[in-house]
Amino acid sequence: MTRRQIFSIAPRGIGHQRTGRRINQRAMLFSFASLVAFVWLLVGGAVAQGGGELRFCLRSEPKTFDPLKVEDDASESIRYLTGGVLVRMNRETQALEPGLAQSWEVSKDGRGIVFKLRSGIAFSDGTPFSAEDVAFTMQRLMDPALHSPTGDAFRSGPGNVETKIISPAQISITFPAAVAGLDRLFDQVAIVSAHSPKKEMAVLGPFVVADYKAGASVLLKRNPNYWKSDSQGRKLPYLDAIELDVQANRDVEMLRFKRGEIDLINALDSEYFDRLAATSPQQVQDAGPSLDSEQVWFNEVAKAPIPEYKRAWFRSQNFRRAISEAINRADLSRIVFHGHAQPAVGPVSPANKFWFNTKLKAEPYSPETALRTLQADGFHLDSGGLKDRDGNAVVFSIITNAGNKSREQMAVMIQEDLQKIGVHVNVVTLDFPSLIARMTQTFDYEAILLGLTNVDLDPNGEMNLWLSSSDNHQWNPQQKTPETAWEAEIDKLMRAQASSADAAKRKEAFDRVQEIVYEQAPFIFLINKNALSAVSTAVHGAHPVILHPQTFWNAEQLTVGK
Amino acid sequence: MTAWRRLACALLLLVVSVSLAASWLAPGGYARQYREAAGAPPSAAHWLGTDEIGRDRFARLLYGTRISLLLAPAAALLSTLMAALVGGLAGYMGGLWARLAMAATDLFLSLPWLFLLITVRAVMPLNVSPMASVLVTFSMLGLLGWTSAARVLCARTRSLRDADFVRQARASGIRGMRLFWIHVMPNLRPALYAQFWISIPVFILSEANLGILGLGVAEPMPSWGSLLRELEGLTSIGEEPWKFVPLILLVVVVTLFQFVLSKQEEVAA
């Protein structure tokens, strides 16, 4: 594959003759004017007409091109590049910016929102955009038969969503109950056309799907009807096209980047990052801590097939806190992630500027404190090994998914850290389906080390994790009523923040949730990985950030050229 | 015994001896993490450098060699005995027994052994010590690896059953298992030796494959498989050449096992 050639220069001097001084002066003047025109075309035209072709890899096949059904990363990337949204969260400032809506207003009770839309906009196939399309999108999004993951975020209570078209450029949407962070949720809602014969393939975003080869690639081309222009009035996007190759193998992705066959790598592994940094430091970027975390948790499920005395350990706050205190997070960050990670504080990464509870600090590494904490529960050292008050040796297994090198290394380092307080850990690596079956169906495990990928800044996105009745309340899911007082308090706080439209009150409630999680340690948060990426020097205008999509969040302003 | 065979035996013995002296040659042990020297290149303190979490690579190589070289022959012995039992008896008894035994062998041969091993690992109890995981891994390899050898031994036994000296023994009144043990079995010995020696490198490589997938011997216990995982993602040989030492040792040992086979055993295999 070769880059598209932007300019071609014709041979000079054809038919040029010497005809005297005056003619020469005229010719010089003409040449100068031509040169000026050529340079103008070269500079202006380069940006406005030919921004080149950007190429990068999707790590899996996109499961859908319907923006309302998106649930996988590959489809999400395509939705981001092709979908037009009413409001867009700026991935760099984390602030909301107008999109298809010029302005919007959320009602005081948090149930309704009124959008004032831009006029004169058309979908990629020329179909005009109006409030009718927004109403149609909301109707489809909230249709229970569609099972839209994006729609689930809006389901605040029983009842229907009401849309009212005030004028072709104004629409009001009312939900049955308050939806926390309502306006931010629209960042994920790509508007689909109510009238276009192309249905969801007619888009309002900067690019349009031009070609799709199943299992191989997706070609996006510039949307000729995209509404946005830059500050100098030039039509966006600058790029002519984006080619997305489906490539699951990260080694191959890295090799292709080194060969110059692709221009970007998102979510780069720390090892690859360092390797690339050694040879091409100008091509790698560490944007700081991301929202992703790695954590360990113990099995606290009442019906889990584990010995009763072990369940008692795992349900003890002192035991969990002691294990947390005995883990050297700084070493995990420094050794496993080559310094491209930070010791985790709690469930919210410091990268989440608004929601992170700044009062909390990372658990200091202290085996001595850990032993003292354990003694409070009757644990004692006996010939170098830790025993509980009934004389049972403290031995448990940590499982993680086979093939994930960084998790395996973290587990082995934790194994040695805990050995220092007399705790014997067996590290078990399982294939992912087996691990998930043990975690969600049989509950046949003692401790698990896994990661949490967070794409949503708002705590509402974590409701399924913190509510004790939820399937994803990993340490003890599907509780009919909260089994502990602190879980009941988390339930209450999470529901309170979800039903409030007052940002300060929501923050106060979620700060308390973070404090409880820190004190109780149901999840022992280990590290927050840094957002690492690689961008070819041929790409201009890239500013990788911590939020998805790290490297191409400003795709409409990127250009590719030598 | 040829000179090559003698040399191969001597070198194998040397490798085994050095690995048995691991605790003396690498007193730090295979599990200790020198975290301040993680990923260090070779030095006087760490002859082959340290791995990514600071464990001495030389110590891990010695202990890993000990595990692979002691347990692969054990697994090979188990599989050869099973092959002798199933293949030998099927060939000797013939008829319906042979058909049933060979059908069972075909069934085992058609099993996707890698997925089977993954499944067995998944259903095993979680709290097993690293040493137990080593024993389970090699036992599984031994229990699943007898099939090809059983077919060879069945064919060999069938030809022996119809040999003149066996007919003569039968005519002399020797029958049943006595005939099998006294006249058939001793003549199967070259084939058994061959299958045994051939199986060892196969099991070493199988364990290495499982180790590369992260499903072999449990951490922190080293094996050649887990040591080879360090080569993942390495883009050039010149980058960190000392990481190739386990691979070189594996190739050398597997080659030495081939030299150990005598001409007669090679023919029998």
PDB file of C-alpha atoms in Angstrom, chain B residues 66-264:
ATOM      1  CA  ARG B  66      16.278 -30.123  36.220  1.00  0.00           C
ATOM      2  CA  ILE B  67      12.483 -30.176  36.067  1.00  0.00           C
ATOM      3  CA  SER B  68      12.264 -30.726  32.327  1.00  0.00           C
ATOM      4  CA  LEU B  69      15.046 -33.318  32.187  1.00  0.00           C
ATOM      5  CA  LEU B  70      13.848 -35.363  35.145  1.00  0.00           C
ATOM      6  CA  LEU B  71      10.142 -35.268  34.513  1.00  0.00           C
ATOM      7  CA  ALA B  72      10.110 -35.623  30.724  1.00  0.00           C
ATOM      8  CA  PRO B  73      11.766 -39.082  30.983  1.00  0.00           C
ATOM      9  CA  ALA B  74       9.267 -39.997  33.705  1.00  0.00           C
ATOM     10  CA  ALA B  75       6.401 -39.013  31.438  1.00  0.00           C
ATOM     11  CA  ALA B  76       8.075 -40.873  28.563  1.00  0.00           C
ATOM     12  CA  LEU B  77       8.354 -43.996  30.732  1.00  0.00           C
ATOM     13  CA  LEU B  78       4.670 -43.761  31.645  1.00  0.00           C
ATOM     14  CA  SER B  79       3.580 -43.336  28.035  1.00  0.00           C
ATOM     15  CA  THR B  80       5.860 -46.149  26.805  1.00  0.00           C
ATOM     16  CA  LEU B  81       4.505 -48.542  29.429  1.00  0.00           C
ATOM     17  CA  MET B  82       0.945 -47.660  28.462  1.00  0.00           C
ATOM     18  CA  ALA B  83       1.814 -48.082  24.785  1.00  0.00           C
ATOM     19  CA  ALA B  84       3.400 -51.472  25.521  1.00  0.00           C
ATOM     20  CA  LEU B  85       0.360 -52.596  27.451  1.00  0.00           C
ATOM     21  CA  VAL B  86      -2.255 -51.449  24.947  1.00  0.00           C
ATOM     22  CA  GLY B  87      -0.325 -51.905  21.683  1.00  0.00           C
ATOM     23  CA  GLY B  88       1.583 -55.012  22.721  1.00  0.00           C
ATOM     24  CA  LEU B  89      -1.422 -56.906  24.026  1.00  0.00           C
ATOM     25  CA  ALA B  90      -3.615 -55.802  21.101  1.00  0.00           C
ATOM     26  CA  GLY B  91      -1.021 -57.050  18.623  1.00  0.00           C
ATOM     27  CA  TYR B  92      -0.472 -60.299  20.507  1.00  0.00           C
ATOM     28  CA  MET B  93      -4.139 -61.151  21.081  1.00  0.00           C
ATOM     29  CA  GLY B  94      -5.386 -59.980  17.684  1.00  0.00           C
ATOM     30  CA  GLY B  95      -9.009 -60.260  16.548  1.00  0.00           C
ATOM     31  CA  LEU B  96     -11.686 -58.311  18.342  1.00  0.00           C
ATOM     32  CA  TRP B  97      -9.263 -57.201  21.106  1.00  0.00           C
ATOM     33  CA  ALA B  98      -6.910 -55.668  18.577  1.00  0.00           C
ATOM     34  CA  ARG B  99      -9.742 -53.886  16.805  1.00  0.00           C
ATOM     35  CA  LEU B 100     -11.096 -52.482  20.081  1.00  0.00           C
ATOM     36  CA  ALA B 101      -7.664 -51.377  21.279  1.00  0.00           C
ATOM     37  CA  MET B 102      -6.836 -49.720  17.978  1.00  0.00           C
ATOM     38  CA  ALA B 103     -10.233 -48.002  17.896  1.00  0.00           C
ATOM     39  CA  ALA B 104      -9.488 -46.588  21.361  1.00  0.00           C
ATOM     40  CA  THR B 105      -6.052 -45.493  20.126  1.00  0.00           C
ATOM     41  CA  ASP B 106      -7.570 -43.762  17.103  1.00  0.00           C
ATOM     42  CA  LEU B 107     -10.039 -42.041  19.381  1.00  0.00           C
ATOM     43  CA  PHE B 108      -7.216 -40.738  21.589  1.00  0.00           C
ATOM     44  CA  LEU B 109      -5.211 -39.700  18.509  1.00  0.00           C
ATOM     45  CA  SER B 110      -8.125 -37.666  17.214  1.00  0.00           C
ATOM     46  CA  LEU B 111      -8.510 -35.737  20.483  1.00  0.00           C
ATOM     47  CA  PRO B 112      -7.284 -32.138  20.332  1.00  0.00           C
ATOM     48  CA  TRP B 113      -4.744 -32.719  23.096  1.00  0.00           C
ATOM     49  CA  LEU B 114      -3.949 -29.059  23.598  1.00  0.00           C
ATOM     50  CA  PHE B 115      -7.583 -28.203  24.332  1.00  0.00           C
ATOM     51  CA  LEU B 116      -7.841 -31.301  26.459  1.00  0.00           C
ATOM     52  CA  LEU B 117      -4.882 -30.174  28.551  1.00  0.00           C
ATOM     53  CA  ILE B 118      -6.365 -26.688  28.854  1.00  0.00           C
ATOM     54  CA  THR B 119      -9.658 -28.208  29.981  1.00  0.00           C
ATOM     55  CA  VAL B 120      -7.965 -30.486  32.498  1.00  0.00           C
ATOM     56  CA  ARG B 121      -6.040 -27.507  33.870  1.00  0.00           C
ATOM     57  CA  ALA B 122      -9.297 -25.556  34.138  1.00  0.00           C
ATOM     58  CA  VAL B 123     -11.086 -28.201  36.177  1.00  0.00           C
ATOM     59  CA  MET B 124      -8.147 -28.996  38.444  1.00  0.00           C
ATOM     60  CA  PRO B 125      -8.277 -27.742  42.042  1.00  0.00           C
ATOM     61  CA  LEU B 126      -6.842 -24.237  42.281  1.00  0.00           C
ATOM     62  CA  ASN B 127      -4.836 -24.668  45.440  1.00  0.00           C
ATOM     63  CA  VAL B 128      -2.149 -27.003  44.215  1.00  0.00           C
ATOM     64  CA  SER B 129       1.482 -26.292  44.960  1.00  0.00           C
ATOM     65  CA  PRO B 130       3.814 -25.459  42.056  1.00  0.00           C
ATOM     66  CA  MET B 131       5.475 -28.899  42.472  1.00  0.00           C
ATOM     67  CA  ALA B 132       2.084 -30.606  42.228  1.00  0.00           C
ATOM     68  CA  SER B 133       1.364 -28.630  39.069  1.00  0.00           C
ATOM     69  CA  VAL B 134       4.649 -29.892  37.593  1.00  0.00           C
ATOM     70  CA  LEU B 135       3.718 -33.490  38.368  1.00  0.00           C
ATOM     71  CA  VAL B 136       0.200 -33.069  37.015  1.00  0.00           C
ATOM     72  CA  THR B 137       1.454 -31.442  33.794  1.00  0.00           C
ATOM     73  CA  PHE B 138       3.927 -34.218  33.034  1.00  0.00           C
ATOM     74  CA  SER B 139       1.514 -36.968  34.129  1.00  0.00           C
ATOM     75  CA  MET B 140      -1.051 -35.572  31.725  1.00  0.00           C
ATOM     76  CA  LEU B 141       1.522 -35.511  28.951  1.00  0.00           C
ATOM     77  CA  GLY B 142       2.425 -39.116  29.718  1.00  0.00           C
ATOM     78  CA  LEU B 143      -1.181 -40.288  29.901  1.00  0.00           C
ATOM     79  CA  LEU B 144      -2.091 -38.649  26.611  1.00  0.00           C
ATOM     80  CA  GLY B 145       1.106 -39.340  24.702  1.00  0.00           C
ATOM     81  CA  TRP B 146       1.046 -43.147  24.355  1.00  0.00           C
ATOM     82  CA  THR B 147      -1.115 -43.451  21.238  1.00  0.00           C
ATOM     83  CA  SER B 148       1.390 -43.210  18.370  1.00  0.00           C
ATOM     84  CA  ALA B 149       3.750 -45.572  20.154  1.00  0.00           C
ATOM     85  CA  ALA B 150       0.880 -48.054  20.747  1.00  0.00           C
ATOM     86  CA  ARG B 151       0.228 -48.314  17.001  1.00  0.00           C
ATOM     87  CA  VAL B 152       3.901 -48.989  16.282  1.00  0.00           C
ATOM     88  CA  LEU B 153       4.103 -51.596  19.039  1.00  0.00           C
ATOM     89  CA  CYS B 154       0.876 -53.271  17.927  1.00  0.00           C
ATOM     90  CA  ALA B 155       2.228 -53.711  14.397  1.00  0.00           C
ATOM     91  CA  ARG B 156       5.568 -54.972  15.715  1.00  0.00           C
ATOM     92  CA  THR B 157       3.901 -57.476  18.071  1.00  0.00           C
ATOM     93  CA  ARG B 158       1.653 -58.720  15.290  1.00  0.00           C
ATOM     94  CA  SER B 159       4.697 -59.507  13.152  1.00  0.00           C
ATOM     95  CA  LEU B 160       6.386 -61.215  16.103  1.00  0.00           C
ATOM     96  CA  ARG B 161       3.271 -63.272  16.833  1.00  0.00           C
ATOM     97  CA  ASP B 162       3.528 -64.838  13.375  1.00  0.00           C
ATOM     98  CA  ALA B 163       7.309 -65.263  13.510  1.00  0.00           C
ATOM     99  CA  ASP B 164       8.714 -68.796  13.193  1.00  0.00           C
ATOM    100  CA  PHE B 165      10.289 -68.866  16.637  1.00  0.00           C
ATOM    101  CA  VAL B 166       6.974 -67.931  18.261  1.00  0.00           C
ATOM    102  CA  ARG B 167       5.126 -70.597  16.256  1.00  0.00           C
ATOM    103  CA  GLN B 168       7.718 -73.099  17.340  1.00  0.00           C
ATOM    104  CA  ALA B 169       7.328 -72.072  20.971  1.00  0.00           C
ATOM    105  CA  ARG B 170       3.568 -72.369  20.645  1.00  0.00           C
ATOM    106  CA  ALA B 171       3.952 -75.813  19.090  1.00  0.00           C
ATOM    107  CA  SER B 172       6.096 -76.748  22.069  1.00  0.00           C
ATOM    108  CA  GLY B 173       3.140 -76.046  24.329  1.00  0.00           C
ATOM    109  CA  ILE B 174       3.990 -72.527  25.592  1.00  0.00           C
ATOM    110  CA  ARG B 175       0.838 -70.458  25.521  1.00  0.00           C
ATOM    111  CA  GLY B 176      -0.863 -67.327  26.866  1.00  0.00           C
ATOM    112  CA  MET B 177       0.956 -64.680  28.854  1.00  0.00           C
ATOM    113  CA  ARG B 178       3.961 -66.935  29.383  1.00  0.00           C
ATOM    114  CA  LEU B 179       4.564 -66.924  25.606  1.00  0.00           C
ATOM    115  CA  PHE B 180       4.041 -63.159  25.557  1.00  0.00           C
ATOM    116  CA  TRP B 181       6.480 -62.383  28.372  1.00  0.00           C
ATOM    117  CA  ILE B 182       9.193 -64.918  27.452  1.00  0.00           C
ATOM    118  CA  HIS B 183       9.237 -64.815  23.660  1.00  0.00           C
ATOM    119  CA  VAL B 184       7.442 -61.682  22.455  1.00  0.00           C
ATOM    120  CA  MET B 185       8.327 -59.036  25.009  1.00  0.00           C
ATOM    121  CA  PRO B 186      12.136 -59.386  24.863  1.00  0.00           C
ATOM    122  CA  ASN B 187      11.952 -58.888  21.111  1.00  0.00           C
ATOM    123  CA  LEU B 188       9.876 -55.744  21.573  1.00  0.00           C
ATOM    124  CA  ARG B 189      12.612 -54.175  23.681  1.00  0.00           C
ATOM    125  CA  PRO B 190      14.388 -52.225  20.861  1.00  0.00           C
ATOM    126  CA  ALA B 191      11.059 -50.704  19.788  1.00  0.00           C
ATOM    127  CA  LEU B 192      10.246 -49.829  23.408  1.00  0.00           C
ATOM    128  CA  TYR B 193      13.631 -48.165  23.918  1.00  0.00           C
ATOM    129  CA  ALA B 194      13.187 -46.233  20.706  1.00  0.00           C
ATOM    130  CA  GLN B 195       9.717 -45.048  21.677  1.00  0.00           C
ATOM    131  CA  PHE B 196      10.996 -44.047  25.097  1.00  0.00           C
ATOM    132  CA  TRP B 197      13.863 -41.948  23.724  1.00  0.00           C
ATOM    133  CA  ILE B 198      11.694 -40.402  21.033  1.00  0.00           C
ATOM    134  CA  SER B 199       9.025 -39.414  23.562  1.00  0.00           C
ATOM    135  CA  ILE B 200      11.398 -37.471  25.810  1.00  0.00           C
ATOM    136  CA  PRO B 201      12.050 -34.559  23.432  1.00  0.00           C
ATOM    137  CA  VAL B 202       8.388 -34.619  22.389  1.00  0.00           C
ATOM    138  CA  PHE B 203       7.315 -34.128  26.012  1.00  0.00           C
ATOM    139  CA  ILE B 204       9.954 -31.482  26.615  1.00  0.00           C
ATOM    140  CA  LEU B 205       8.643 -29.557  23.625  1.00  0.00           C
ATOM    141  CA  SER B 206       5.015 -30.137  24.633  1.00  0.00           C
ATOM    142  CA  GLU B 207       5.670 -28.718  28.089  1.00  0.00           C
ATOM    143  CA  ALA B 208       7.480 -25.799  26.462  1.00  0.00           C
ATOM    144  CA  ASN B 209       4.432 -25.181  24.265  1.00  0.00           C
ATOM    145  CA  LEU B 210       2.124 -25.236  27.257  1.00  0.00           C
ATOM    146  CA  GLY B 211       4.512 -22.920  29.095  1.00  0.00           C
ATOM    147  CA  ILE B 212       4.443 -20.450  26.211  1.00  0.00           C
ATOM    148  CA  LEU B 213       0.649 -20.414  26.533  1.00  0.00           C
ATOM    149  CA  GLY B 214       1.001 -19.794  30.256  1.00  0.00           C
ATOM    150  CA  LEU B 215      -0.623 -23.123  31.062  1.00  0.00           C
ATOM    151  CA  GLY B 216       2.293 -25.338  32.038  1.00  0.00           C
ATOM    152  CA  VAL B 217       4.210 -25.426  35.281  1.00  0.00           C
ATOM    153  CA  ALA B 218       2.856 -22.962  37.881  1.00  0.00           C
ATOM    154  CA  GLU B 219       4.809 -19.898  38.972  1.00  0.00           C
ATOM    155  CA  PRO B 220       7.289 -19.370  40.496  1.00  0.00           C
ATOM    156  CA  MET B 221       8.597 -22.815  39.477  1.00  0.00           C
ATOM    157  CA  PRO B 222      10.639 -22.486  36.279  1.00  0.00           C
ATOM    158  CA  SER B 223      10.549 -24.790  33.285  1.00  0.00           C
ATOM    159  CA  TRP B 224      11.950 -24.509  29.802  1.00  0.00           C
ATOM    160  CA  GLY B 225       8.503 -23.512  28.606  1.00  0.00           C
ATOM    161  CA  SER B 226       8.243 -20.548  30.979  1.00  0.00           C
ATOM    162  CA  LEU B 227      11.823 -19.534  30.158  1.00  0.00           C
ATOM    163  CA  LEU B 228      11.039 -19.531  26.438  1.00  0.00           C
ATOM    164  CA  ARG B 229       8.163 -17.126  27.048  1.00  0.00           C
ATOM    165  CA  GLU B 230      10.767 -14.422  27.462  1.00  0.00           C
ATOM    166  CA  LEU B 231      11.342 -14.571  23.719  1.00  0.00           C
ATOM    167  CA  GLU B 232       7.822 -13.313  23.068  1.00  0.00           C
ATOM    168  CA  GLY B 233       7.896 -10.012  21.258  1.00  0.00           C
ATOM    169  CA  LEU B 234      11.677 -10.021  20.798  1.00  0.00           C
ATOM    170  CA  THR B 235      12.230  -8.336  17.460  1.00  0.00           C
ATOM    171  CA  SER B 236      15.919  -9.020  16.818  1.00  0.00           C
ATOM    172  CA  ILE B 237      18.463 -11.635  17.855  1.00  0.00           C
ATOM    173  CA  GLY B 238      21.024  -8.988  18.674  1.00  0.00           C
ATOM    174  CA  GLU B 239      18.712  -7.175  21.101  1.00  0.00           C
ATOM    175  CA  GLU B 240      19.295  -9.377  24.167  1.00  0.00           C
ATOM    176  CA  PRO B 241      21.133 -12.490  22.943  1.00  0.00           C
ATOM    177  CA  TRP B 242      21.427 -14.005  26.436  1.00  0.00           C
ATOM    178  CA  LYS B 243      17.677 -14.608  26.389  1.00  0.00           C
ATOM    179  CA  PHE B 244      18.296 -17.238  23.723  1.00  0.00           C
ATOM    180  CA  VAL B 245      20.339 -19.479  26.037  1.00  0.00           C
ATOM    181  CA  PRO B 246      17.302 -21.578  27.161  1.00  0.00           C
ATOM    182  CA  LEU B 247      16.296 -22.045  23.509  1.00  0.00           C
ATOM    183  CA  ILE B 248      19.831 -23.095  22.546  1.00  0.00           C
ATOM    184  CA  LEU B 249      19.965 -25.538  25.458  1.00  0.00           C
ATOM    185  CA  LEU B 250      16.587 -26.984  24.465  1.00  0.00           C
ATOM    186  CA  VAL B 251      17.736 -27.509  20.859  1.00  0.00           C
ATOM    187  CA  VAL B 252      21.015 -29.064  22.011  1.00  0.00           C
ATOM    188  CA  VAL B 253      19.320 -31.444  24.445  1.00  0.00           C
ATOM    189  CA  VAL B 254      16.662 -32.531  21.949  1.00  0.00           C
ATOM    190  CA  THR B 255      19.420 -33.141  19.371  1.00  0.00           C
ATOM    191  CA  LEU B 256      21.463 -35.127  21.905  1.00  0.00           C
ATOM    192  CA  PHE B 257      18.471 -37.379  22.537  1.00  0.00           C
ATOM    193  CA  GLN B 258      18.393 -38.191  18.816  1.00  0.00           C
ATOM    194  CA  PHE B 259      22.061 -39.193  18.905  1.00  0.00           C
ATOM    195  CA  VAL B 260      21.429 -41.430  21.905  1.00  0.00           C
ATOM    196  CA  LEU B 261      19.256 -43.744  19.786  1.00  0.00           C
ATOM    197  CA  SER B 262      21.184 -46.708  18.400  1.00  0.00           C
ATOM    198  CA  LYS B 263      20.867 -47.775  14.769  1.00  0.00           C
ATOM    199  CA  GLN B 264      18.796 -50.781  15.781  1.00  0.00           C
TER     200      GLN B 264
END
